[in-house]
PDB file of C-alpha atoms in Angstrom:
ATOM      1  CA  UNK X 437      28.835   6.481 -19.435  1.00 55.00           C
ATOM      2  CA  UNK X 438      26.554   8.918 -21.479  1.00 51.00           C
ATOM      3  CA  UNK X 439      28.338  12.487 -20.222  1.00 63.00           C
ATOM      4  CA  UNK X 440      26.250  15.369 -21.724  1.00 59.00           C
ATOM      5  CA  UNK X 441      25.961  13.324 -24.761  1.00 67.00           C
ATOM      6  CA  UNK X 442      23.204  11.364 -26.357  1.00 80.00           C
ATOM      7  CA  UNK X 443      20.908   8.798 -24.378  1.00 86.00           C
ATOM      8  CA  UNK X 444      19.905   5.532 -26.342  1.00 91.00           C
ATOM      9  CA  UNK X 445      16.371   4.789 -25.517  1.00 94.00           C
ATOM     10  CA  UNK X 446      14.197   1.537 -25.607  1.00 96.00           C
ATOM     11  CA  UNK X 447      14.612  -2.012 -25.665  1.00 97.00           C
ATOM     12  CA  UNK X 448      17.372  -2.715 -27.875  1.00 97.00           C
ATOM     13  CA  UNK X 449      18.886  -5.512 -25.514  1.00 97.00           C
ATOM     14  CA  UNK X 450      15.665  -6.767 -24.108  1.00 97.00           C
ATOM     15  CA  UNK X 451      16.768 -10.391 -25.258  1.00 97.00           C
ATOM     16  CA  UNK X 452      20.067 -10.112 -23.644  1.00 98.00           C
ATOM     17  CA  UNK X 453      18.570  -9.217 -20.701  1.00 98.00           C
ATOM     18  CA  UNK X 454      16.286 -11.751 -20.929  1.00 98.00           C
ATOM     19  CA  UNK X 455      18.607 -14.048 -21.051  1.00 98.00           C
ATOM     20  CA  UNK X 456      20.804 -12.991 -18.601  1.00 98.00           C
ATOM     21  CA  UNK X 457      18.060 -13.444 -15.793  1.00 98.00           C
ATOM     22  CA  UNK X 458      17.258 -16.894 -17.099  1.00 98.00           C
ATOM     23  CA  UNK X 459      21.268 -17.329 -16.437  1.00 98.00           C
ATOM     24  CA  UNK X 460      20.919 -15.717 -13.176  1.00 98.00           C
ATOM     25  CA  UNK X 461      18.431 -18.211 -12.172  1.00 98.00           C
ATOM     26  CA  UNK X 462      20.058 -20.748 -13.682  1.00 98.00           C
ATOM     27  CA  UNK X 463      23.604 -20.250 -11.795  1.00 97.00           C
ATOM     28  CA  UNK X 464      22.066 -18.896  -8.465  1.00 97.00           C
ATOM     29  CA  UNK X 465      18.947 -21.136  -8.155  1.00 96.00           C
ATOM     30  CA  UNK X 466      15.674 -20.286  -6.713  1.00 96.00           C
ATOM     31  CA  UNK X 467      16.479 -20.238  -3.115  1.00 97.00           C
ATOM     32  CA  UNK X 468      19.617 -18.112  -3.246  1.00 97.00           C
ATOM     33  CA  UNK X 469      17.968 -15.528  -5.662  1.00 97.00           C
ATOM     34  CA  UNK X 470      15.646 -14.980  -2.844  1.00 96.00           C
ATOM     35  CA  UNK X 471      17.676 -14.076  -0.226  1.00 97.00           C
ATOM     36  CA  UNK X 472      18.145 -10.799  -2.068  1.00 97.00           C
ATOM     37  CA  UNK X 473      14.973 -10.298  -0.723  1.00 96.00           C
ATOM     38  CA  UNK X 474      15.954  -6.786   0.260  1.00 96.00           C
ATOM     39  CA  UNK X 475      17.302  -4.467  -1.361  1.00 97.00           C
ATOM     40  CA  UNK X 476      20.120  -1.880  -1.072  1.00 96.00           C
ATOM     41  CA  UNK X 477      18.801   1.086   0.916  1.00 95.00           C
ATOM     42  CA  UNK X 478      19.388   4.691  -0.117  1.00 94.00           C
ATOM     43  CA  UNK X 479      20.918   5.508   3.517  1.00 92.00           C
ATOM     44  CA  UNK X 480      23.539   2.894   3.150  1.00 93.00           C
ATOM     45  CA  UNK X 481      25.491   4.470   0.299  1.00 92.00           C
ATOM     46  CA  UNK X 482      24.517   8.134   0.891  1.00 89.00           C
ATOM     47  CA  UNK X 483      27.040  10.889  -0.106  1.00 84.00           C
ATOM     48  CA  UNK X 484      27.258  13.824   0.454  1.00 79.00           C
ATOM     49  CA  UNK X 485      29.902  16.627  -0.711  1.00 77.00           C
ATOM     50  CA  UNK X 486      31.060  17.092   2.839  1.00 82.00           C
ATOM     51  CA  UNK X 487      32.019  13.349   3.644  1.00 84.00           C
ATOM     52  CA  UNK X 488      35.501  12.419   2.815  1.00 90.00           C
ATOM     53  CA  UNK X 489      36.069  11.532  -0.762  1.00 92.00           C
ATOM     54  CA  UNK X 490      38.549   8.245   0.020  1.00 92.00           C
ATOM     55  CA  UNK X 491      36.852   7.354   3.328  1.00 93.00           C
ATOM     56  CA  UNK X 492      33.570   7.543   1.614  1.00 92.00           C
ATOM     57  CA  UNK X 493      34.343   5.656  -1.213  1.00 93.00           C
ATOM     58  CA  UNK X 494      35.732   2.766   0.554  1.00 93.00           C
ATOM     59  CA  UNK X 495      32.183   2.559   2.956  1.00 94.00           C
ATOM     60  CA  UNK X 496      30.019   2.451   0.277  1.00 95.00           C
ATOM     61  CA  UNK X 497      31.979   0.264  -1.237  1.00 94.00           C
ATOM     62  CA  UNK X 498      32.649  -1.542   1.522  1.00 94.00           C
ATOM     63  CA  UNK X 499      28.287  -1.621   2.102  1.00 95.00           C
ATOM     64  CA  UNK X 500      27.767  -3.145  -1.332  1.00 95.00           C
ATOM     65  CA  UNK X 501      30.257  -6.091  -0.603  1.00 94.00           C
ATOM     66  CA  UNK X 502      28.034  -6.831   2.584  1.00 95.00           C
ATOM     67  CA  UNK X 503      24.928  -6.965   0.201  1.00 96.00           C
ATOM     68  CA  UNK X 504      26.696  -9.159  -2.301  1.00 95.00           C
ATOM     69  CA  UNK X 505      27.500 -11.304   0.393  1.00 93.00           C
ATOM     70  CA  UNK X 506      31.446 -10.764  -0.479  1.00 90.00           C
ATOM     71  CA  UNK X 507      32.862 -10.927   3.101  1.00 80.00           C
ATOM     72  CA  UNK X 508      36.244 -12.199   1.989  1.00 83.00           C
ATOM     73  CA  UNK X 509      36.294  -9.199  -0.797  1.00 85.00           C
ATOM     74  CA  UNK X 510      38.337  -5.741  -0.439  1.00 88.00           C
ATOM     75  CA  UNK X 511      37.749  -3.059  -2.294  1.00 90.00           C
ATOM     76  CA  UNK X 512      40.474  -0.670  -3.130  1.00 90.00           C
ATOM     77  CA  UNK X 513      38.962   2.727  -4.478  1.00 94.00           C
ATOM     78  CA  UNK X 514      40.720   5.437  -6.986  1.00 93.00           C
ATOM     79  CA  UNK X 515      39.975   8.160  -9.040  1.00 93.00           C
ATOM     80  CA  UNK X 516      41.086   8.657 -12.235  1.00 92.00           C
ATOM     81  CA  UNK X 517      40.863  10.475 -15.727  1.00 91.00           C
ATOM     82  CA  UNK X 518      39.488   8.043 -17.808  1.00 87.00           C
ATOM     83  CA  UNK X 519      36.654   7.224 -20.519  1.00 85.00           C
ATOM     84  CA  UNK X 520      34.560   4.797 -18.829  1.00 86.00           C
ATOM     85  CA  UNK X 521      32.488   5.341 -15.660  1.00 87.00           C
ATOM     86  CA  UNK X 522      34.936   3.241 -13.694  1.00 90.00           C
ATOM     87  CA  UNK X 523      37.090  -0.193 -14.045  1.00 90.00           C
ATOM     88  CA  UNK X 524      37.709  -3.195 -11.973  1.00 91.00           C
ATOM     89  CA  UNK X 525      40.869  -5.253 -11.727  1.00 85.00           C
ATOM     90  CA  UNK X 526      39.453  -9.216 -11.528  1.00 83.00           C
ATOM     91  CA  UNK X 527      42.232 -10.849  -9.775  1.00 77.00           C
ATOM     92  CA  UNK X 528      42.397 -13.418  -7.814  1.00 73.00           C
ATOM     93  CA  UNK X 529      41.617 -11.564  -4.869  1.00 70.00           C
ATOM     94  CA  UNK X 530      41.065 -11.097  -1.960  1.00 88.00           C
ATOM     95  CA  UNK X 531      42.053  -7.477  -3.054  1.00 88.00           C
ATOM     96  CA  UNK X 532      40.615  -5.834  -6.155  1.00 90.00           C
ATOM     97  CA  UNK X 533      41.423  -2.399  -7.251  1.00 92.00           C
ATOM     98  CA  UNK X 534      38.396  -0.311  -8.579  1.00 94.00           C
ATOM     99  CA  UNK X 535      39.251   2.861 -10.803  1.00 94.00           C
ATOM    100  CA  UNK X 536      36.283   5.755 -10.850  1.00 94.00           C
ATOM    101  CA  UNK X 537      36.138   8.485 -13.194  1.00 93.00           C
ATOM    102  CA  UNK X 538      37.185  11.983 -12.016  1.00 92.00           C
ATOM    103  CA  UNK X 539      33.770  13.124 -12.718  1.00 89.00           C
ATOM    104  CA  UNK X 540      32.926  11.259  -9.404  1.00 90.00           C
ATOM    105  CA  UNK X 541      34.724  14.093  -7.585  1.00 90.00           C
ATOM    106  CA  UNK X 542      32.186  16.276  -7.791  1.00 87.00           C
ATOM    107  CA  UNK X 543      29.241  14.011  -8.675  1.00 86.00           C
ATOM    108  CA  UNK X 544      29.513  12.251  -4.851  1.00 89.00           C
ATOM    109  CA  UNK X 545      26.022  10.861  -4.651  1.00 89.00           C
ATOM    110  CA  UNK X 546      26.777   8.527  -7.567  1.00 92.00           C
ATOM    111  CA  UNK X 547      29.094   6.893  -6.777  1.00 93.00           C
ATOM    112  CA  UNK X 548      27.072   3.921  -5.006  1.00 94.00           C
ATOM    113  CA  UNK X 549      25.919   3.546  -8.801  1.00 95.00           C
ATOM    114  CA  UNK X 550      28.937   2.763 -10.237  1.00 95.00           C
ATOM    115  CA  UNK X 551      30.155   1.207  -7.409  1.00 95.00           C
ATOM    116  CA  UNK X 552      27.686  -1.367  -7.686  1.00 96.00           C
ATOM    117  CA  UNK X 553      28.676  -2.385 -11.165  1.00 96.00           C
ATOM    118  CA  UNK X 554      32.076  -2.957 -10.413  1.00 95.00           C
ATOM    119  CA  UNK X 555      31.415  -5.202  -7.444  1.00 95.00           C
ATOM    120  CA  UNK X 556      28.690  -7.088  -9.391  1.00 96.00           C
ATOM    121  CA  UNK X 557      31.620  -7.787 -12.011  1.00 95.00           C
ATOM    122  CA  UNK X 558      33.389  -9.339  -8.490  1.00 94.00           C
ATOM    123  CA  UNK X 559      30.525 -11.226  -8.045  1.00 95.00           C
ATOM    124  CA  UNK X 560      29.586 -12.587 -11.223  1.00 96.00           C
ATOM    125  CA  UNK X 561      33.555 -13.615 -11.615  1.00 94.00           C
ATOM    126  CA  UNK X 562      33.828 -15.169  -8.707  1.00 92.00           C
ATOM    127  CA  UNK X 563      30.679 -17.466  -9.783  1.00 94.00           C
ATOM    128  CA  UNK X 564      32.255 -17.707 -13.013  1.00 94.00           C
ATOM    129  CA  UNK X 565      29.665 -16.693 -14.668  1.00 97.00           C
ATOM    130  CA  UNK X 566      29.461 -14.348 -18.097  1.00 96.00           C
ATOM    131  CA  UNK X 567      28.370 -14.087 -21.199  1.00 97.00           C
ATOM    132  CA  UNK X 568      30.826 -14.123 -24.858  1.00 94.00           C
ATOM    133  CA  UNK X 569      31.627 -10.626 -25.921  1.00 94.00           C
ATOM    134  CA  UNK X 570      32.200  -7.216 -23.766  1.00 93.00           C
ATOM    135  CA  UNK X 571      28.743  -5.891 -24.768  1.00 95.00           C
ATOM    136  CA  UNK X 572      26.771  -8.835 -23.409  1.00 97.00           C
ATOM    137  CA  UNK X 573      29.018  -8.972 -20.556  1.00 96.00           C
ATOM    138  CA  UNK X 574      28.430  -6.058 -19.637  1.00 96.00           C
ATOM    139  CA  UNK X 575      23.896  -6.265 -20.344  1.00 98.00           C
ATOM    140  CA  UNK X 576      24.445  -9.462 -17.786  1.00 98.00           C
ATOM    141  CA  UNK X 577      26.445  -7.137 -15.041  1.00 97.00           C
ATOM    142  CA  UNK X 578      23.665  -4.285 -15.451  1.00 98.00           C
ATOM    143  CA  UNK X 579      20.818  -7.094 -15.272  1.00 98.00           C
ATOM    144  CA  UNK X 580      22.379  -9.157 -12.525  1.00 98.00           C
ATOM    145  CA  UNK X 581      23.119  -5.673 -10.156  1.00 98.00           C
ATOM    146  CA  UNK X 582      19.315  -4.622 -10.548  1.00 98.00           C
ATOM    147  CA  UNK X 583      17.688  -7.738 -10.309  1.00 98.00           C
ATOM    148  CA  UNK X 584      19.341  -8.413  -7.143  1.00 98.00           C
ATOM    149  CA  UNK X 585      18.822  -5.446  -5.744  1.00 96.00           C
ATOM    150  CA  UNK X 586      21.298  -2.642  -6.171  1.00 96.00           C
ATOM    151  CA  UNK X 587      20.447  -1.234  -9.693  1.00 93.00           C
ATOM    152  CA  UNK X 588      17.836   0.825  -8.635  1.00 96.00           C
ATOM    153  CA  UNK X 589      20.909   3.020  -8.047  1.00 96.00           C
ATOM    154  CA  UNK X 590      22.388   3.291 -11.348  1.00 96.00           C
ATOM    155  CA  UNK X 591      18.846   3.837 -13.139  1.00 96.00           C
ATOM    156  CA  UNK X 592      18.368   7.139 -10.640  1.00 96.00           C
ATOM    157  CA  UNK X 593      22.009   8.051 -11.579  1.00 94.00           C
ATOM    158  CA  UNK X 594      20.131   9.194 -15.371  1.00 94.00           C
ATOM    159  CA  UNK X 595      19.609  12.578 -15.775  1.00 89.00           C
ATOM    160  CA  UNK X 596      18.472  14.438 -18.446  1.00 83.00           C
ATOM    161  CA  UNK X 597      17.412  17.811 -19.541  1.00 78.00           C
ATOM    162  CA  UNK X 598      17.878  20.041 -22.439  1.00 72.00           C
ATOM    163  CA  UNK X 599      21.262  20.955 -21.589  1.00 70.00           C
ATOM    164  CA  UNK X 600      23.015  17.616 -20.096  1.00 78.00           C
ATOM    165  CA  UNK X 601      22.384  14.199 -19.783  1.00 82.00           C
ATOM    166  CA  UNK X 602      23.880  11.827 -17.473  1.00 85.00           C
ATOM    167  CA  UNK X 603      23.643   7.864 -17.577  1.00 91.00           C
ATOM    168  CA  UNK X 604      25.728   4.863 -16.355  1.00 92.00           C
ATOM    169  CA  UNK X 605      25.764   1.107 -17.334  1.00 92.00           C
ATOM    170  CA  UNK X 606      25.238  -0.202 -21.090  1.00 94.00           C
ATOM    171  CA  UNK X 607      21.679  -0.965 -20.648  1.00 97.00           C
ATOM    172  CA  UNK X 608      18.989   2.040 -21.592  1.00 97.00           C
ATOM    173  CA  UNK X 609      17.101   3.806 -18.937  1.00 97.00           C
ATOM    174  CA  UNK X 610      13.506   1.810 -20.050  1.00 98.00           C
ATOM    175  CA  UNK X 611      15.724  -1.407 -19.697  1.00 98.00           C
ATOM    176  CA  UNK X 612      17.010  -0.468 -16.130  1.00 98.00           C
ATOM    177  CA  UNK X 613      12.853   0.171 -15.483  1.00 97.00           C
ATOM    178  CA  UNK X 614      12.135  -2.976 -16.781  1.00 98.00           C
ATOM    179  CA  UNK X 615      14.447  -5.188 -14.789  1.00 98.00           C
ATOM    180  CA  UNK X 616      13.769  -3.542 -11.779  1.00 98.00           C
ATOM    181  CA  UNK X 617      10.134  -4.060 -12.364  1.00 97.00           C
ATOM    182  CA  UNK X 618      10.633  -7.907 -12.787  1.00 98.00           C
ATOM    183  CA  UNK X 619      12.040  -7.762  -9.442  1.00 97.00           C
ATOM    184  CA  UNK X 620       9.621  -5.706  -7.888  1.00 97.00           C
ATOM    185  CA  UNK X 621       7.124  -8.417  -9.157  1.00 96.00           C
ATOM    186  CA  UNK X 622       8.979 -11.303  -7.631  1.00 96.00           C
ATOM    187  CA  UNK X 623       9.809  -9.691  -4.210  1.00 96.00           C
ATOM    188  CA  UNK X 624       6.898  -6.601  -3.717  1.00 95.00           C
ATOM    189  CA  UNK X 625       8.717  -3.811  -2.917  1.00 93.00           C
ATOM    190  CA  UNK X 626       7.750  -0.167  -4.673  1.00 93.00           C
ATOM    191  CA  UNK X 627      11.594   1.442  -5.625  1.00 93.00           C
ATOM    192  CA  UNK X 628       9.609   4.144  -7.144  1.00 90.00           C
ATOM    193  CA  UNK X 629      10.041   6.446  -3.951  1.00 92.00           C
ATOM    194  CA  UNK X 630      14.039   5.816  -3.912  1.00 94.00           C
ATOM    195  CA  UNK X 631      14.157   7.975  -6.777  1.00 95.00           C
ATOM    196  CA  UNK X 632      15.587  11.743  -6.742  1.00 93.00           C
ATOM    197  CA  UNK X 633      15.622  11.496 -10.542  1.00 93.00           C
ATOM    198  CA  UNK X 634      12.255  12.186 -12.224  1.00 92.00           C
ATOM    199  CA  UNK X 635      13.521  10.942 -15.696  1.00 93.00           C
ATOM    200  CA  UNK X 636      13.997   7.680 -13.903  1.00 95.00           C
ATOM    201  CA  UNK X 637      10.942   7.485 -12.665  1.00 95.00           C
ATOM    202  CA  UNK X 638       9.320   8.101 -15.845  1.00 96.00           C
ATOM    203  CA  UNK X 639      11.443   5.322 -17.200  1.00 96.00           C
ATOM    204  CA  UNK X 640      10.694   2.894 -14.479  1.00 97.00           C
ATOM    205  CA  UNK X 641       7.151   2.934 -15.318  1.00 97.00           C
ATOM    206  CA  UNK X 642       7.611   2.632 -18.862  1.00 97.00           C
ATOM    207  CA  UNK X 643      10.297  -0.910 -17.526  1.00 97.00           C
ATOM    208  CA  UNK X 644       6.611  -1.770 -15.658  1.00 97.00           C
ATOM    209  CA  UNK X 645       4.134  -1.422 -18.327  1.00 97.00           C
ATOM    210  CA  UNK X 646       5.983  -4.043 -20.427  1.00 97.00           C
ATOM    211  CA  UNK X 647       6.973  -6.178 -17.564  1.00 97.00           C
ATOM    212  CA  UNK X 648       3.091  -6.362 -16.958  1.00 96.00           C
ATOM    213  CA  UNK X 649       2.778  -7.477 -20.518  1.00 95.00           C
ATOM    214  CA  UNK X 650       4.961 -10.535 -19.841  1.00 96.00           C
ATOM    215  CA  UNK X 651       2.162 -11.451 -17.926  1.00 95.00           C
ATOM    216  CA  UNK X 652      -0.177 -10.791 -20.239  1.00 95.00           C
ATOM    217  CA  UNK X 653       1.058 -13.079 -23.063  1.00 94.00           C
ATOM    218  CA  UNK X 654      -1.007 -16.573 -23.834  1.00 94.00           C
ATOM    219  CA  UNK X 655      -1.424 -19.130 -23.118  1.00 95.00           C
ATOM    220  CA  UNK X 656      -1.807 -17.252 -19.482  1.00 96.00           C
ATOM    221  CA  UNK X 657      -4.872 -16.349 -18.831  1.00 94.00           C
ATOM    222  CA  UNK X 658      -4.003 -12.531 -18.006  1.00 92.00           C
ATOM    223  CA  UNK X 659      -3.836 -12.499 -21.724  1.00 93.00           C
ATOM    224  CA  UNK X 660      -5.869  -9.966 -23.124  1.00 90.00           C
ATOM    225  CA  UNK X 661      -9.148 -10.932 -25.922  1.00 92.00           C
ATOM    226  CA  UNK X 662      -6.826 -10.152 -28.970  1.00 92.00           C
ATOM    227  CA  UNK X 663      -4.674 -12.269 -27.462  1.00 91.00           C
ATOM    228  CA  UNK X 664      -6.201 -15.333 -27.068  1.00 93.00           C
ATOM    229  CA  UNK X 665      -8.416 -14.613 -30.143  1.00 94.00           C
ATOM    230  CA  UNK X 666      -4.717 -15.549 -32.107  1.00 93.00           C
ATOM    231  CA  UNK X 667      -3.290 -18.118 -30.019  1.00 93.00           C
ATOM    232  CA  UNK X 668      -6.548 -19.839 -30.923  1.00 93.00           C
ATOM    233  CA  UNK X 669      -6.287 -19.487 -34.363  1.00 92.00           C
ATOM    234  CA  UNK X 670      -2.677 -20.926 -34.143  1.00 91.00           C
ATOM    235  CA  UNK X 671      -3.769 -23.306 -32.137  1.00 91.00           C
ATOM    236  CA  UNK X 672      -5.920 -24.558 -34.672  1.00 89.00           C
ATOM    237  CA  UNK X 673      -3.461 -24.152 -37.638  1.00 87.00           C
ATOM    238  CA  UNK X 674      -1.499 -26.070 -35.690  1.00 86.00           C
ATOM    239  CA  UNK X 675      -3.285 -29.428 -34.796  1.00 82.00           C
ATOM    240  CA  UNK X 676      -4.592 -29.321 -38.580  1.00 80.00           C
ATOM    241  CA  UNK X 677      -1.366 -29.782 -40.178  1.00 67.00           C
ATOM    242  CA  UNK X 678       2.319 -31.260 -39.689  1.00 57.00           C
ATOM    243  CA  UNK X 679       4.184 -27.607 -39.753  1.00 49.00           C
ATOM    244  CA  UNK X 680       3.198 -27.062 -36.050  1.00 48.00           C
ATOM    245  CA  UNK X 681       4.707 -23.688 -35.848  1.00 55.00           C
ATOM    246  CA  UNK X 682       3.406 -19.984 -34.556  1.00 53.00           C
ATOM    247  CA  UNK X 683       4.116 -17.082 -36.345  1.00 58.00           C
ATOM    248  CA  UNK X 684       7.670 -15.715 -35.452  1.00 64.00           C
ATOM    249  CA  UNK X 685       6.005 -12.679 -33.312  1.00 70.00           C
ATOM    250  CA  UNK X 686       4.658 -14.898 -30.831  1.00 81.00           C
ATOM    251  CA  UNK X 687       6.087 -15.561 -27.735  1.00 88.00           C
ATOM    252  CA  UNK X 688       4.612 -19.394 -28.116  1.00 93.00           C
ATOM    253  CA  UNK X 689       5.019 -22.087 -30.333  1.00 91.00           C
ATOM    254  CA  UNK X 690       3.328 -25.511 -30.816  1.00 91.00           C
ATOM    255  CA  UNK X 691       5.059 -28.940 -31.580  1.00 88.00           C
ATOM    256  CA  UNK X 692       3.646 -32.503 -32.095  1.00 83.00           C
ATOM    257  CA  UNK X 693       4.451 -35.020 -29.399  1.00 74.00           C
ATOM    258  CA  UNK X 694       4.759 -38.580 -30.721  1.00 71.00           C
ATOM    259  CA  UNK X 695       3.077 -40.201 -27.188  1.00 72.00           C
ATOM    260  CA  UNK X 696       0.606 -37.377 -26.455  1.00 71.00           C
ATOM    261  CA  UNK X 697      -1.380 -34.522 -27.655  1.00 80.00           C
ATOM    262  CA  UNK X 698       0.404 -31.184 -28.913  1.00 90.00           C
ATOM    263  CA  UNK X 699       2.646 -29.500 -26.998  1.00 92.00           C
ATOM    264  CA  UNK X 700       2.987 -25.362 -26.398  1.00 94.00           C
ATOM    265  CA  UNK X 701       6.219 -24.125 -25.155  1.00 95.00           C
ATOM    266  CA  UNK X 702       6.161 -20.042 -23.700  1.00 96.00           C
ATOM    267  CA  UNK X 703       8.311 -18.406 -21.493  1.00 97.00           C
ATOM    268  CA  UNK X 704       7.713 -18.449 -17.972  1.00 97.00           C
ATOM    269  CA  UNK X 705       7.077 -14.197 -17.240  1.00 97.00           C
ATOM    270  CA  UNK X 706       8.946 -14.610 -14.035  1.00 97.00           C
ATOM    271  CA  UNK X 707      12.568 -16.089 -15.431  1.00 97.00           C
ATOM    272  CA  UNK X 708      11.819 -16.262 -19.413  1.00 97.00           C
ATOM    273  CA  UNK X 709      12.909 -20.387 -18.890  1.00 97.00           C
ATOM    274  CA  UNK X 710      10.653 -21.588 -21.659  1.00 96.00           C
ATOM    275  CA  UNK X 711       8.241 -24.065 -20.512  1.00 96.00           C
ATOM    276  CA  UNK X 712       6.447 -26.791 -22.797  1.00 94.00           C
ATOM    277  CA  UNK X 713       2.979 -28.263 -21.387  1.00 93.00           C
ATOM    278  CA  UNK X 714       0.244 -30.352 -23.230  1.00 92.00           C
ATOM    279  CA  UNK X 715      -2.632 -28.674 -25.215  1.00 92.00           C
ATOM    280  CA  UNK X 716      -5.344 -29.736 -23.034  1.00 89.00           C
ATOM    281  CA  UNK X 717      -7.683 -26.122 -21.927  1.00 89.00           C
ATOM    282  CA  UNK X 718      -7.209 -24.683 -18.316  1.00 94.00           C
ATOM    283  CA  UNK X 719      -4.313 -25.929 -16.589  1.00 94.00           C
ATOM    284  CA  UNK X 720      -1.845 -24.836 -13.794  1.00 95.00           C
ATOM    285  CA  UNK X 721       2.131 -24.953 -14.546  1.00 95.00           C
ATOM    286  CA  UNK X 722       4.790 -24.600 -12.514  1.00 96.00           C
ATOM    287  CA  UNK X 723       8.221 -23.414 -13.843  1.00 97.00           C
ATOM    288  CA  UNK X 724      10.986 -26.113 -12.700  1.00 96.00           C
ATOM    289  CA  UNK X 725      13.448 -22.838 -12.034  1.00 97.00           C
ATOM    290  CA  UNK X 726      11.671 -20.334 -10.539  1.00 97.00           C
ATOM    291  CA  UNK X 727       8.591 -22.193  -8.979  1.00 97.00           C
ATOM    292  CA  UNK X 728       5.942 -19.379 -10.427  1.00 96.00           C
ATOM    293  CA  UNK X 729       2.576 -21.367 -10.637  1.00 97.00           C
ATOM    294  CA  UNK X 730       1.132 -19.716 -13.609  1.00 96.00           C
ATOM    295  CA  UNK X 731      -2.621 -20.183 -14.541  1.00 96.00           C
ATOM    296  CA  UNK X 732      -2.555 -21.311 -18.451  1.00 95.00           C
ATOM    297  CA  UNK X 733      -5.581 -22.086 -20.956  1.00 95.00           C
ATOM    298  CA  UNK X 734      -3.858 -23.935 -23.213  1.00 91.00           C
TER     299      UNK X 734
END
């Protein structure tokens, strides 16, 4: 939790979180990431400084079990001094005791934020799913709360001005933008007007621009003249010589097939699962994990 100290800025875990929503895929499949169709809505875990702190801790928590589809989950809430934004216990359950930081006292209305965190760690143990290490842990809890549709809360708990700065969850605000535009791609729904923070607005469009440019990456054929102007040329490079291989930059790369023509492989934009097709001109692919049909010139 950034507390009126500095807030790291860009894409420094964008392959992490990458990753993590191949994984998501992966683990969930197709058909039970969709039924996360919806997502949380603000009035579900609104707080306000009048409500009960205890009573309205446990409801909101109690909301964000629902969503997870946790029925057999309790939430125990607390408040305590601590470093961290908040802590989970991941017992056995069915009981799990969630710590919050003090500062939640008297910063009520985000508390749904780091609520959500803590119950996505519930979730994502009891699928026994994670990734090695704390910090990459902790990229696939942020990913896997705002891709299925209760991060949206922890981007609009960043504030910033010239005197404070407030901002929960290890991924950066841009990175909150971006997953949450990945999912707004896949299910059509416009978070933008759930925001009360500007300064997550302004990095939720910045998350959309390069979302936009996943699509935009050949061999699609939303790929922009530049674009396809260099896949050609390593296209070429490529079926002229053994060492079948793009430049390191590129999101594609080519390799020989010993019963067929050459092969691309590129991430699908939807999931990042990388998918491999022949090199044959216009063609339509469909990735095995997340069924996108993407149009490809290949």
């Amino acid at each position: 939790m950034a507390n009126d100290g500095p807030v790291e800025h860009g894409y420094p875990h964008l392959e992490t979180v990458r990753a993590a929503i191949t994984a998501l895929y992966k683990r969930l499949s197709y058909d039970t990431v969709r039924t996360f169709e919806i997502s949380v809505a603000p009035a579900d875990v609104a707080f306000c400084d009048t409500d009960d702190l205890y009573l309205g801790a446990q409801r909101v928590a109690r909301e964000l079990v629902r969503h997870y589809r946790l029925p057999d989950a309790r939430l125990i809430v607390s408040f305590r001094e601590m470093k961290h934004a908040a802590n989970v216990e991941l017992a056995a359950g069915p009981e799990y005791f969630v710590e919050l930081n003090d500062r939640f006292r008297t910063h009520r209305r985000d508390i749904g934020a780091a609520l959500a965190h803590e119950v996505m760690h519930v979730y994502l143990h009891r699928l026994g799913l994670s990734f090695p290490g704390t910090r990459d842990n902790e990229i696939l809890t942020d990913t896997a709360t705002t891709y299925l549709g209760a991060g949206w809360l922890l981007l609009d708990a960043y504030r910033e001005d010239a005197a404070s700065s407030q901002k929960l969850g290890y991924l950066t605000p841009e990175e909150f933008g971006y997953v949450l535009a990945k999912r707004a791609l896949v299910f059509g729904e416009d978070p933008s007007t759930w925001f009360t923070s500007p300064q997550a607005y302004t990095a939720f469009v910045s998350g959309r621009d390069l979302a936009r440019r996943d699509e935009q990456q050949p061999p699609l054929t939303g790929a922009g003249w530049a674009g396809r102007r260099r896949y050609a040329r390593d296209r070429r490079h490529a079926q002229d010589g053994p060492a079948a291989v793009a430049p390191p930059s590129m999101p594609y790369d080519f390799s020989p097939d010993a019963h067929g023509p050459l092969r691309v492989s590129f991430p699908c934009p939807t999931c990042h699962q990388r998918i491999r097709v022949p090199v044959r001109g216009r063609m339509r692919a469909r990735c095995a994990l997340c069924r996108t049909v993407l149009e490809c010139d290949t």
